[in-house]
PDB file of C-alpha atoms in Angstrom:
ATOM      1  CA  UNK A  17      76.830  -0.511  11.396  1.00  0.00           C
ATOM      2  CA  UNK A  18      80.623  -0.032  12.364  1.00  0.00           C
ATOM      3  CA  UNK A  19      83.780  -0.975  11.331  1.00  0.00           C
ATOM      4  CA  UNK A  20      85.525  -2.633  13.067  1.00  0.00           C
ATOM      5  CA  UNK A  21      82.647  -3.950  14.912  1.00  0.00           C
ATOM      6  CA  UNK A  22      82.824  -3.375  18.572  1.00  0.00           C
ATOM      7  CA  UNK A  23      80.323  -5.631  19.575  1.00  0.00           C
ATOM      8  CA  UNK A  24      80.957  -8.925  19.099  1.00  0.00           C
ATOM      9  CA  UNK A  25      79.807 -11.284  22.404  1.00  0.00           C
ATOM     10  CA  UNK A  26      78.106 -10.491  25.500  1.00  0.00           C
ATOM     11  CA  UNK A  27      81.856  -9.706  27.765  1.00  0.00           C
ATOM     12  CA  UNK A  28      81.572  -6.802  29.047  1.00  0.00           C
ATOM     13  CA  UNK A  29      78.680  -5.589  26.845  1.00  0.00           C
ATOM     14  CA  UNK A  30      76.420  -2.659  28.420  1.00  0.00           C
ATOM     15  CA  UNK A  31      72.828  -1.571  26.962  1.00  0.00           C
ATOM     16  CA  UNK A  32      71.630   0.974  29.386  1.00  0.00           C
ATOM     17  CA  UNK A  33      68.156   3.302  29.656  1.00  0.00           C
ATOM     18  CA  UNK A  34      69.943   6.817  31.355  1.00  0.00           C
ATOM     19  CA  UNK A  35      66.908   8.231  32.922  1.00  0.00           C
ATOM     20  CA  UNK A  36      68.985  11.409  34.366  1.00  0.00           C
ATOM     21  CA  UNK A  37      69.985  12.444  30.998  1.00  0.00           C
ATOM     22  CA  UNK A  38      67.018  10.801  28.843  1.00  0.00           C
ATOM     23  CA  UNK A  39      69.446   8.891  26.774  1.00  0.00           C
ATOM     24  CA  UNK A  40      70.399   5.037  25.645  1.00  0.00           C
ATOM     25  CA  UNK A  41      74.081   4.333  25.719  1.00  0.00           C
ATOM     26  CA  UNK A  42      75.348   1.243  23.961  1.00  0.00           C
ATOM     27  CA  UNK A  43      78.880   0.278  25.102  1.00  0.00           C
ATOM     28  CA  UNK A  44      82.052  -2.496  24.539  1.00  0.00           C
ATOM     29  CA  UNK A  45      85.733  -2.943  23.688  1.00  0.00           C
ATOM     30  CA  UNK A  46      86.118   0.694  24.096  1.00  0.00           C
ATOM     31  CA  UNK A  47      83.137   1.806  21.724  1.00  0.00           C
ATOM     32  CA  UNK A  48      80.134   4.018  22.951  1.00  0.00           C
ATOM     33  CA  UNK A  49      77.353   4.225  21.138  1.00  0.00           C
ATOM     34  CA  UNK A  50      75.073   7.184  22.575  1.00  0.00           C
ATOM     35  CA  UNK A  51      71.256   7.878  21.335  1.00  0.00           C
ATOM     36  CA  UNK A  52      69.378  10.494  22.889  1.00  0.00           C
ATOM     37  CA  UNK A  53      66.187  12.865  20.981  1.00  0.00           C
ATOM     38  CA  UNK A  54      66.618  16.875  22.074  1.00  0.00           C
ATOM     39  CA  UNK A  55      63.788  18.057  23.942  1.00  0.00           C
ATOM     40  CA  UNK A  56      63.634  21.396  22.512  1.00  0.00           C
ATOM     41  CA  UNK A  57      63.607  20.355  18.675  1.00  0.00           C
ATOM     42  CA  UNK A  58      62.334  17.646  17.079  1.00  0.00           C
ATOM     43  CA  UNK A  59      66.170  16.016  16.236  1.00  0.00           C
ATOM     44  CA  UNK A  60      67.049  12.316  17.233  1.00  0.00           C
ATOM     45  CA  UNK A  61      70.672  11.804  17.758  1.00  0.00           C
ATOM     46  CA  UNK A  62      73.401   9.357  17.560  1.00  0.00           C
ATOM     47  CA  UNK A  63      76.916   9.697  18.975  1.00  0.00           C
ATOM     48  CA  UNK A  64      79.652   7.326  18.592  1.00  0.00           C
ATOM     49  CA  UNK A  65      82.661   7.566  20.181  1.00  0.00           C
ATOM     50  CA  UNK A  66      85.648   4.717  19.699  1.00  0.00           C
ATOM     51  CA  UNK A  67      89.049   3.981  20.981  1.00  0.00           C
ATOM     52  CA  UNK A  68      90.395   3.231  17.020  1.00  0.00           C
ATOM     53  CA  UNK A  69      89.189   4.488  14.242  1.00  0.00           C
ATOM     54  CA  UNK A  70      86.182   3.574  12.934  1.00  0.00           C
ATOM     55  CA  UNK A  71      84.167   3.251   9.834  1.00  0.00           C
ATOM     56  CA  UNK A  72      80.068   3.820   9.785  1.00  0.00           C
ATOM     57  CA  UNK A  73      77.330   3.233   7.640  1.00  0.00           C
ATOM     58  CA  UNK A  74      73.910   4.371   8.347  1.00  0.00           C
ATOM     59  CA  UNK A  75      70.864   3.726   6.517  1.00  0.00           C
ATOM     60  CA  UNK A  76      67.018   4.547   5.809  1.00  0.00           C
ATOM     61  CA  UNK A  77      64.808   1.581   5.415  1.00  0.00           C
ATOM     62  CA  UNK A  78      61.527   1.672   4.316  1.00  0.00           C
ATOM     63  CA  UNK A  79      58.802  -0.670   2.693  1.00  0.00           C
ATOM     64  CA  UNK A  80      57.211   2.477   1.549  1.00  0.00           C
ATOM     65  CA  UNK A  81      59.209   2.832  -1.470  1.00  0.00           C
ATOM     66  CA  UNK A  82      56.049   1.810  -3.653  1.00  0.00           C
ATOM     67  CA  UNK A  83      52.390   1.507  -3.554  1.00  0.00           C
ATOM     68  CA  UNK A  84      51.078  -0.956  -2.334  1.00  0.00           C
ATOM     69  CA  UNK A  85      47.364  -2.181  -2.488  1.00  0.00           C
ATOM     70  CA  UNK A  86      45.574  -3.264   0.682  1.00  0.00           C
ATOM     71  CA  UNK A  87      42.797  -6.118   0.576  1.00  0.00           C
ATOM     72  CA  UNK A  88      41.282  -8.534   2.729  1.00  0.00           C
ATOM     73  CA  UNK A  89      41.884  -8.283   6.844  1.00  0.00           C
ATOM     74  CA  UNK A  90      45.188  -5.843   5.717  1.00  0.00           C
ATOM     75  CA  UNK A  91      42.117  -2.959   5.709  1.00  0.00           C
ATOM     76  CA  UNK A  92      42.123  -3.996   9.729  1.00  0.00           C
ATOM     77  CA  UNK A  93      45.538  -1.545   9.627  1.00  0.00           C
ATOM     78  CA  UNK A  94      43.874   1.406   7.699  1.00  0.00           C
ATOM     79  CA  UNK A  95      41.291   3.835   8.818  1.00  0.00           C
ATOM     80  CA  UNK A  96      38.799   2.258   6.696  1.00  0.00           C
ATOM     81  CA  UNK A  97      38.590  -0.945   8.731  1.00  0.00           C
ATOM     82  CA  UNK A  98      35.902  -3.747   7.535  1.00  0.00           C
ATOM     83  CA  UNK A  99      34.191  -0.453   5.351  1.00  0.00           C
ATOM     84  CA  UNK A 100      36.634  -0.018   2.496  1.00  0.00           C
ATOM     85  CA  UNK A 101      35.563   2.593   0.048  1.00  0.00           C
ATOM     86  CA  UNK A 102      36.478   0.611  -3.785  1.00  0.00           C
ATOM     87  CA  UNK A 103      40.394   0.264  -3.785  1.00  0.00           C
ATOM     88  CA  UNK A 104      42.362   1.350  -0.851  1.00  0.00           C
ATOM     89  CA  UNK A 105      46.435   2.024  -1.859  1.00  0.00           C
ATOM     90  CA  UNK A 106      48.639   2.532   0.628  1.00  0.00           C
ATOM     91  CA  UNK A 107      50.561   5.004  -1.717  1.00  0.00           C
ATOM     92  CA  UNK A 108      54.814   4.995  -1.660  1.00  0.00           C
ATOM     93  CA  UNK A 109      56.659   8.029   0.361  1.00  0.00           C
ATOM     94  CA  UNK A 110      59.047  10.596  -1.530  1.00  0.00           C
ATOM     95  CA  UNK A 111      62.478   9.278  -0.521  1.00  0.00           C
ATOM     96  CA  UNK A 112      65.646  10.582  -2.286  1.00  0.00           C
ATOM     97  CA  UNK A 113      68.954  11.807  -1.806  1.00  0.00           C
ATOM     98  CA  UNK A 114      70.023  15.219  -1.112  1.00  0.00           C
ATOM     99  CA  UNK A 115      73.438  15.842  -1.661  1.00  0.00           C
ATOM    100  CA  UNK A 116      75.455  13.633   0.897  1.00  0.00           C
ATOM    101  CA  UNK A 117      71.464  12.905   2.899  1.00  0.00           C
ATOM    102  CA  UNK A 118      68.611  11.252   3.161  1.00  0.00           C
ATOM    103  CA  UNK A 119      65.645  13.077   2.733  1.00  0.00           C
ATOM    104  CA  UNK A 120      62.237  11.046   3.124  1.00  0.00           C
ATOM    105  CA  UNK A 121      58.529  12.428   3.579  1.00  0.00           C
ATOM    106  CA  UNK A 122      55.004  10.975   3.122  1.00  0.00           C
ATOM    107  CA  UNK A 123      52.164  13.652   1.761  1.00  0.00           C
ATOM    108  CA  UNK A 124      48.819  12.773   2.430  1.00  0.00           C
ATOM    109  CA  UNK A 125      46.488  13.536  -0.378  1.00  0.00           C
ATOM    110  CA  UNK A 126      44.083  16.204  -0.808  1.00  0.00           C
ATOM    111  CA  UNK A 127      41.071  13.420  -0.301  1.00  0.00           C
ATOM    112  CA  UNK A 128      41.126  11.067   3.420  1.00  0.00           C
ATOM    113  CA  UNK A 129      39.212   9.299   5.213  1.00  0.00           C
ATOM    114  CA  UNK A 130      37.895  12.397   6.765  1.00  0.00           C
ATOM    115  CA  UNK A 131      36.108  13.193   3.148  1.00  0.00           C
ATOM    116  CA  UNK A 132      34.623   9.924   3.143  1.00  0.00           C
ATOM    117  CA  UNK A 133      33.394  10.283   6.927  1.00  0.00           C
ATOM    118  CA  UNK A 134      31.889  13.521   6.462  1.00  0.00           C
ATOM    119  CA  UNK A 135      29.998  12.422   3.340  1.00  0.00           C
ATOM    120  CA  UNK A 136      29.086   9.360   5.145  1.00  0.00           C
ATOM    121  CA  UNK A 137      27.674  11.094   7.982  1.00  0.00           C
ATOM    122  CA  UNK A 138      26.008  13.627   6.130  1.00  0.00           C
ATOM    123  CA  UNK A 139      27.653  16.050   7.868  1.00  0.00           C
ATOM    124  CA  UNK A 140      28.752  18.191   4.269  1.00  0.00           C
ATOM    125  CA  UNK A 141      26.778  21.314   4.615  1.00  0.00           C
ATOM    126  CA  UNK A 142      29.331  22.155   7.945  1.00  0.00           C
ATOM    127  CA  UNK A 143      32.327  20.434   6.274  1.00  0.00           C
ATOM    128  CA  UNK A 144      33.997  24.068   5.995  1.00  0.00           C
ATOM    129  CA  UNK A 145      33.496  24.614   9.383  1.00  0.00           C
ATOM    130  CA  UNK A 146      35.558  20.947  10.723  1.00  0.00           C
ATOM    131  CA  UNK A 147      39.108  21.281  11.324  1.00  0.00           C
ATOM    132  CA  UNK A 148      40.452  18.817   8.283  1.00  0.00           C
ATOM    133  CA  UNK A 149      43.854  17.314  10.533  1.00  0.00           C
ATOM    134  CA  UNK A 150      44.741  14.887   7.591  1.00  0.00           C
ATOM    135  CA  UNK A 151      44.274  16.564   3.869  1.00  0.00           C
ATOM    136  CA  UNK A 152      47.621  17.562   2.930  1.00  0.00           C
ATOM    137  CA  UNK A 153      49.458  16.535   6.250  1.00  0.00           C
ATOM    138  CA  UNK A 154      52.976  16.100   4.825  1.00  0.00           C
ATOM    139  CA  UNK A 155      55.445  14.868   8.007  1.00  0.00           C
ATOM    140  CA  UNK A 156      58.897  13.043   7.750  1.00  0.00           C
ATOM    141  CA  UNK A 157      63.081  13.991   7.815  1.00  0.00           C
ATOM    142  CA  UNK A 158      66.570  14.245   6.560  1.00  0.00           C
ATOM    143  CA  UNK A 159      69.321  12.096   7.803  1.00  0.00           C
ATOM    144  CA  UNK A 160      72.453  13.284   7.914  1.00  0.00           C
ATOM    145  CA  UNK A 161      76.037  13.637   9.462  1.00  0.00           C
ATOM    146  CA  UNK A 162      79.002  15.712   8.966  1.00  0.00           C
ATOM    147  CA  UNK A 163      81.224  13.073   7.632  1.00  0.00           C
ATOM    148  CA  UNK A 164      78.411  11.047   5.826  1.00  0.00           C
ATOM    149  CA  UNK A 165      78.083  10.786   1.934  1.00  0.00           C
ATOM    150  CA  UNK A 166      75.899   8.929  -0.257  1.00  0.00           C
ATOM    151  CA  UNK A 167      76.596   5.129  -0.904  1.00  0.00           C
ATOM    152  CA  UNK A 168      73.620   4.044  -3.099  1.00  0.00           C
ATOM    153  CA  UNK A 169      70.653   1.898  -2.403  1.00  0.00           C
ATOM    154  CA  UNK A 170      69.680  -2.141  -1.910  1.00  0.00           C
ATOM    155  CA  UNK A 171      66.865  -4.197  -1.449  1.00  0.00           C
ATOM    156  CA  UNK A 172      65.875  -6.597   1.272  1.00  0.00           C
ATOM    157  CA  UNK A 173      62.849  -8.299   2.978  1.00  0.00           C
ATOM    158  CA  UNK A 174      61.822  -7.923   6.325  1.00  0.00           C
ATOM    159  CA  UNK A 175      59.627 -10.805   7.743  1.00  0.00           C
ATOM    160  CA  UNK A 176      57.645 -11.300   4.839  1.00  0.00           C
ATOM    161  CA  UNK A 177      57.743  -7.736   3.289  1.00  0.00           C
ATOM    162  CA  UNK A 178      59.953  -5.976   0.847  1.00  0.00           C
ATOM    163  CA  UNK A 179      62.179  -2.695   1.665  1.00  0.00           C
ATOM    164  CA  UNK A 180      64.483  -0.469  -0.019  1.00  0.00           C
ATOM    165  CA  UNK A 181      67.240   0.718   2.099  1.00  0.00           C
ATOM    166  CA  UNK A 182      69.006   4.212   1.284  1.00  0.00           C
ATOM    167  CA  UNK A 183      72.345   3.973   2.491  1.00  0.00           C
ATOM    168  CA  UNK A 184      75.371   6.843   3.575  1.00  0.00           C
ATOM    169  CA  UNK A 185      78.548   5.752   5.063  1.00  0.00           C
ATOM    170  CA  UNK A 186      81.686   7.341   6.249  1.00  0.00           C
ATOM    171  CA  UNK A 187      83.994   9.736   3.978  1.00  0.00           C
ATOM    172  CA  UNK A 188      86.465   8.452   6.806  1.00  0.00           C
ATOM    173  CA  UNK A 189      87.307   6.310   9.428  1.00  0.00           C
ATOM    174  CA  UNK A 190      87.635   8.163  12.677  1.00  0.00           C
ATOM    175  CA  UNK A 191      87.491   8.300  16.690  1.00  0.00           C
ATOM    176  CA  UNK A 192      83.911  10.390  16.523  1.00  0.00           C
ATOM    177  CA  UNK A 193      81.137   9.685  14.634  1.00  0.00           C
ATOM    178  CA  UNK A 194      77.764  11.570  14.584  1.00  0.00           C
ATOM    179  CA  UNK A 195      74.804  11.384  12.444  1.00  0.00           C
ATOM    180  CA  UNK A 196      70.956  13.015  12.795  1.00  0.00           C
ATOM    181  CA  UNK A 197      67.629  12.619  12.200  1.00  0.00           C
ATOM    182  CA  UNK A 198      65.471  15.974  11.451  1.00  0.00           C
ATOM    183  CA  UNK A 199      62.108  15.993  11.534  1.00  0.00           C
ATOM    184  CA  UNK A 200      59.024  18.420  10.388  1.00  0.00           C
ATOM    185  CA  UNK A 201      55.506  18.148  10.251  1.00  0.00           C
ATOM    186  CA  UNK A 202      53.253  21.245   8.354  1.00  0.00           C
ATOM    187  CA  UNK A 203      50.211  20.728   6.377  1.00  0.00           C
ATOM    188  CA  UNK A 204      50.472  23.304   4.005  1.00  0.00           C
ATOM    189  CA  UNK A 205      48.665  23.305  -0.180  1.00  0.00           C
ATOM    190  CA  UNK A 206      52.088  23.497  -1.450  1.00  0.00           C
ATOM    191  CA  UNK A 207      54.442  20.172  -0.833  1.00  0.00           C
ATOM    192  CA  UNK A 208      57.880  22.282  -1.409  1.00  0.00           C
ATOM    193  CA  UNK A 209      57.132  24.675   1.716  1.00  0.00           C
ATOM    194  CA  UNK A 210      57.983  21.587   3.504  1.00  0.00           C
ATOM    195  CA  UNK A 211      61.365  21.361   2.261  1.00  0.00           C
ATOM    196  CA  UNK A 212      61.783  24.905   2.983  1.00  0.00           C
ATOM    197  CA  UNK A 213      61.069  24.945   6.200  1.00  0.00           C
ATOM    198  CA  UNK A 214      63.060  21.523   6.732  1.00  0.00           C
ATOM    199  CA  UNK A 215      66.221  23.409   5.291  1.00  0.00           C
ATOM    200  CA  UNK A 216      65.424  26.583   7.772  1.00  0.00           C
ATOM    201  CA  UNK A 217      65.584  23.936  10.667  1.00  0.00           C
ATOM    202  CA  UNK A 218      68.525  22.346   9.375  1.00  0.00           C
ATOM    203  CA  UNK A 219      70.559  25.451   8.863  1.00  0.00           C
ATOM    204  CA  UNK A 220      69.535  27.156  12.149  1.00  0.00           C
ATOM    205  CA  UNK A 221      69.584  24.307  14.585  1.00  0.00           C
ATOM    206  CA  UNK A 222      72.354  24.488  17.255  1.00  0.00           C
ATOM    207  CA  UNK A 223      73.470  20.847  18.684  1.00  0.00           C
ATOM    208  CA  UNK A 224      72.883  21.298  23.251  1.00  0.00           C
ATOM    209  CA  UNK A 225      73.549  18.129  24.770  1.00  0.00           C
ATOM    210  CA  UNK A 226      74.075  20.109  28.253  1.00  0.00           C
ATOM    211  CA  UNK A 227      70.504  21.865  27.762  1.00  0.00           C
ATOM    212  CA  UNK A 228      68.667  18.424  27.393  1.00  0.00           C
ATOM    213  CA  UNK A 229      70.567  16.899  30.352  1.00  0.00           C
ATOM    214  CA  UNK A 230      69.892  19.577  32.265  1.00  0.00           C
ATOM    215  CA  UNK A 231      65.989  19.230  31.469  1.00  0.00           C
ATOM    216  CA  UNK A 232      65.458  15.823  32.308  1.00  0.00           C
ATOM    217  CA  UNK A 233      67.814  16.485  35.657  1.00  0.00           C
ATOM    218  CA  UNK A 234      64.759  19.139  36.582  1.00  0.00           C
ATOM    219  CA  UNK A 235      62.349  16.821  35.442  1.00  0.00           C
ATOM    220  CA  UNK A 236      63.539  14.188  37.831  1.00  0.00           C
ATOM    221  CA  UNK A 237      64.011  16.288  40.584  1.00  0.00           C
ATOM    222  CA  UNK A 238      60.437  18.104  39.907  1.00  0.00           C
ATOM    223  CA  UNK A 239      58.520  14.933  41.388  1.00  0.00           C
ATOM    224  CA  UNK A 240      59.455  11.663  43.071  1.00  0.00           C
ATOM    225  CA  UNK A 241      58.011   9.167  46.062  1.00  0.00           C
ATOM    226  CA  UNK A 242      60.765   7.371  48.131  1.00  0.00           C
ATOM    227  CA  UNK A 243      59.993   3.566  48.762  1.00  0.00           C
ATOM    228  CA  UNK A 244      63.384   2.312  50.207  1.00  0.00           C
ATOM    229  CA  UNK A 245      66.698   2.306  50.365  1.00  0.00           C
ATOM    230  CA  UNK A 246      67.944  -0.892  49.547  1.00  0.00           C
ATOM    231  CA  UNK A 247      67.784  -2.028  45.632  1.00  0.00           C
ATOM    232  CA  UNK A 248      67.024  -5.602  44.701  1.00  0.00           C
ATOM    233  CA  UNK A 249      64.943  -6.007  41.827  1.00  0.00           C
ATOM    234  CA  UNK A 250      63.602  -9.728  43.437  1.00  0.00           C
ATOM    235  CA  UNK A 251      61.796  -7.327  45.868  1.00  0.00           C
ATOM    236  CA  UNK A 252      58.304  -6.074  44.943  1.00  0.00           C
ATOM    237  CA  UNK A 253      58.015  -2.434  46.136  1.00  0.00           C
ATOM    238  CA  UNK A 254      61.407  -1.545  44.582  1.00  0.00           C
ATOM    239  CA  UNK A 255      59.570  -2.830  41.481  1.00  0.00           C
ATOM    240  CA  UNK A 256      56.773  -0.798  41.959  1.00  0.00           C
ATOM    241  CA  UNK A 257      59.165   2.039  41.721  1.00  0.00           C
ATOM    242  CA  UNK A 258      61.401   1.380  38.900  1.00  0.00           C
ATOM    243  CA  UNK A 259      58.336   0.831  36.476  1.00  0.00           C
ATOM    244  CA  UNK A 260      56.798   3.885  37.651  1.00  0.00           C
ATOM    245  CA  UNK A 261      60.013   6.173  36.499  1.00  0.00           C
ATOM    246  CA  UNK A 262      60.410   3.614  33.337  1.00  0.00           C
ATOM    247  CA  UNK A 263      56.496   4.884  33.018  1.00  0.00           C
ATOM    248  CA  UNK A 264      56.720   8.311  33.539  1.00  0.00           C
ATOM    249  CA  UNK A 265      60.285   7.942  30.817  1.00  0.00           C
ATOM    250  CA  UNK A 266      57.768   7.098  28.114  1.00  0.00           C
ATOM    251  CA  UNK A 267      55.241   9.709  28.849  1.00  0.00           C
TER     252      UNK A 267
END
């Protein structure tokens, strides 16, 4: 959230997909908001850029925060489906501050649903020689920014579920804002070589908006079919076209 907030009717407000560069900007009243994920590293980004100066708060949400049993048709979400083995937990992730960040993670225990299918299958004599993709899978992030600190947490419910938000906001108002999302994935015996590696990411990474512009500008020019010329989304074959770049965005 900003402050003052920029976007307050639909005048002149602009929400726009940039397929050239692979990133959402988010504009009004002289406030950009720019999102875009670098294709080289697994870092989501968020630039804001404002006319005045400008406060920012920026927070991690989750419902994870504790465990949480699942029963009934809830198992339909799980691996386990309509074959729950005794009681299933959805257990809490490891969220916490670091310094002036937010550093949040989920470890998968040592025991999955790929335990339970093996024995199941009587498949346990060869269990060595399975690749095991879930037992100790630990994946998640730190969220950060350069003039972010640490502003405490609060509750809230989303539909009908329960979150706990874990909130940084701005050591100052100013024109530029930027904060970041780094992610890791490893599946190691040992949950703190996550965090090292994490930190090794963090400390190395170099920020290259040019470098992922200039990737999805090959990307684009790599393949494309001409329909037309004109561009009137009432007509069907210019249609046909737009969702097929929207399509080939999400891949």
């Amino acid at each position: 959230s900003l402050s003052p907030y920029p976007f307050k009717d639909n005048v002149g407000f602009k929400q726009e997909l940039l397929l050239k560069e692979g990133a959402i900007k988010i504009s009004q009243n002289g406030t950009t908001v720019k999102l875009w994920v670098d294709v080289f590293n697994p870092v989501i980004h968020v630039d804001v850029d404002s006319k005045v100066p400008t406060e920012m708060k920026v927070a991690y949400e989750s419902w994870r925060y504790k465990n949480r049993d699942s029963k009934g048709k809830a198992n339909n979400a799980n691996s386990y489906k309509w074959a729950p083995q005794g009681e299933i937990v959805t257990y809490k992730d490891s969220i916490s501050f670091e310094g002036n960040a937010v550093q949040f993670y989920h470890r998968n225990r040592v025991n999955t649903v790929f335990d339970v299918t093996v024995k199941q299958q009587k498949m346990e004599s060869v269990k060595d020689q399975m690749m095991n993709p879930l037992g100790n899978l630990t994946f998640g992030g730190q969220l950060f920014g350069n003039n972010l600190k640490a502003s405490g947490t609060y509750n809230g419910i989303y539909q009908d579920t329960d979150f706990e938000g874990f909130q940084l906001s701005s050591i100052k108002a100013a024109k530029k804002q930027h904060f970041q999302i780094q992610l890791h994935t490893n599946q190691s015996s040992d949950a703190t070589l996550w965090k090292k590696e994490l930190q090794k990411q963090i400390s190395t990474y170099k920020k290259d908006y040019k470098k992922t512009v200039l990737w999805w500008n090959n990307f684009w020019n790599r393949s494309f079919i001409y329909t037309q010329k004109s561009k009137t989304e009432k007509d069907s074959v210019y249609q046909i076209g737009q969702n097929y770049q929207l399509f080939r965005y999400m891949l």
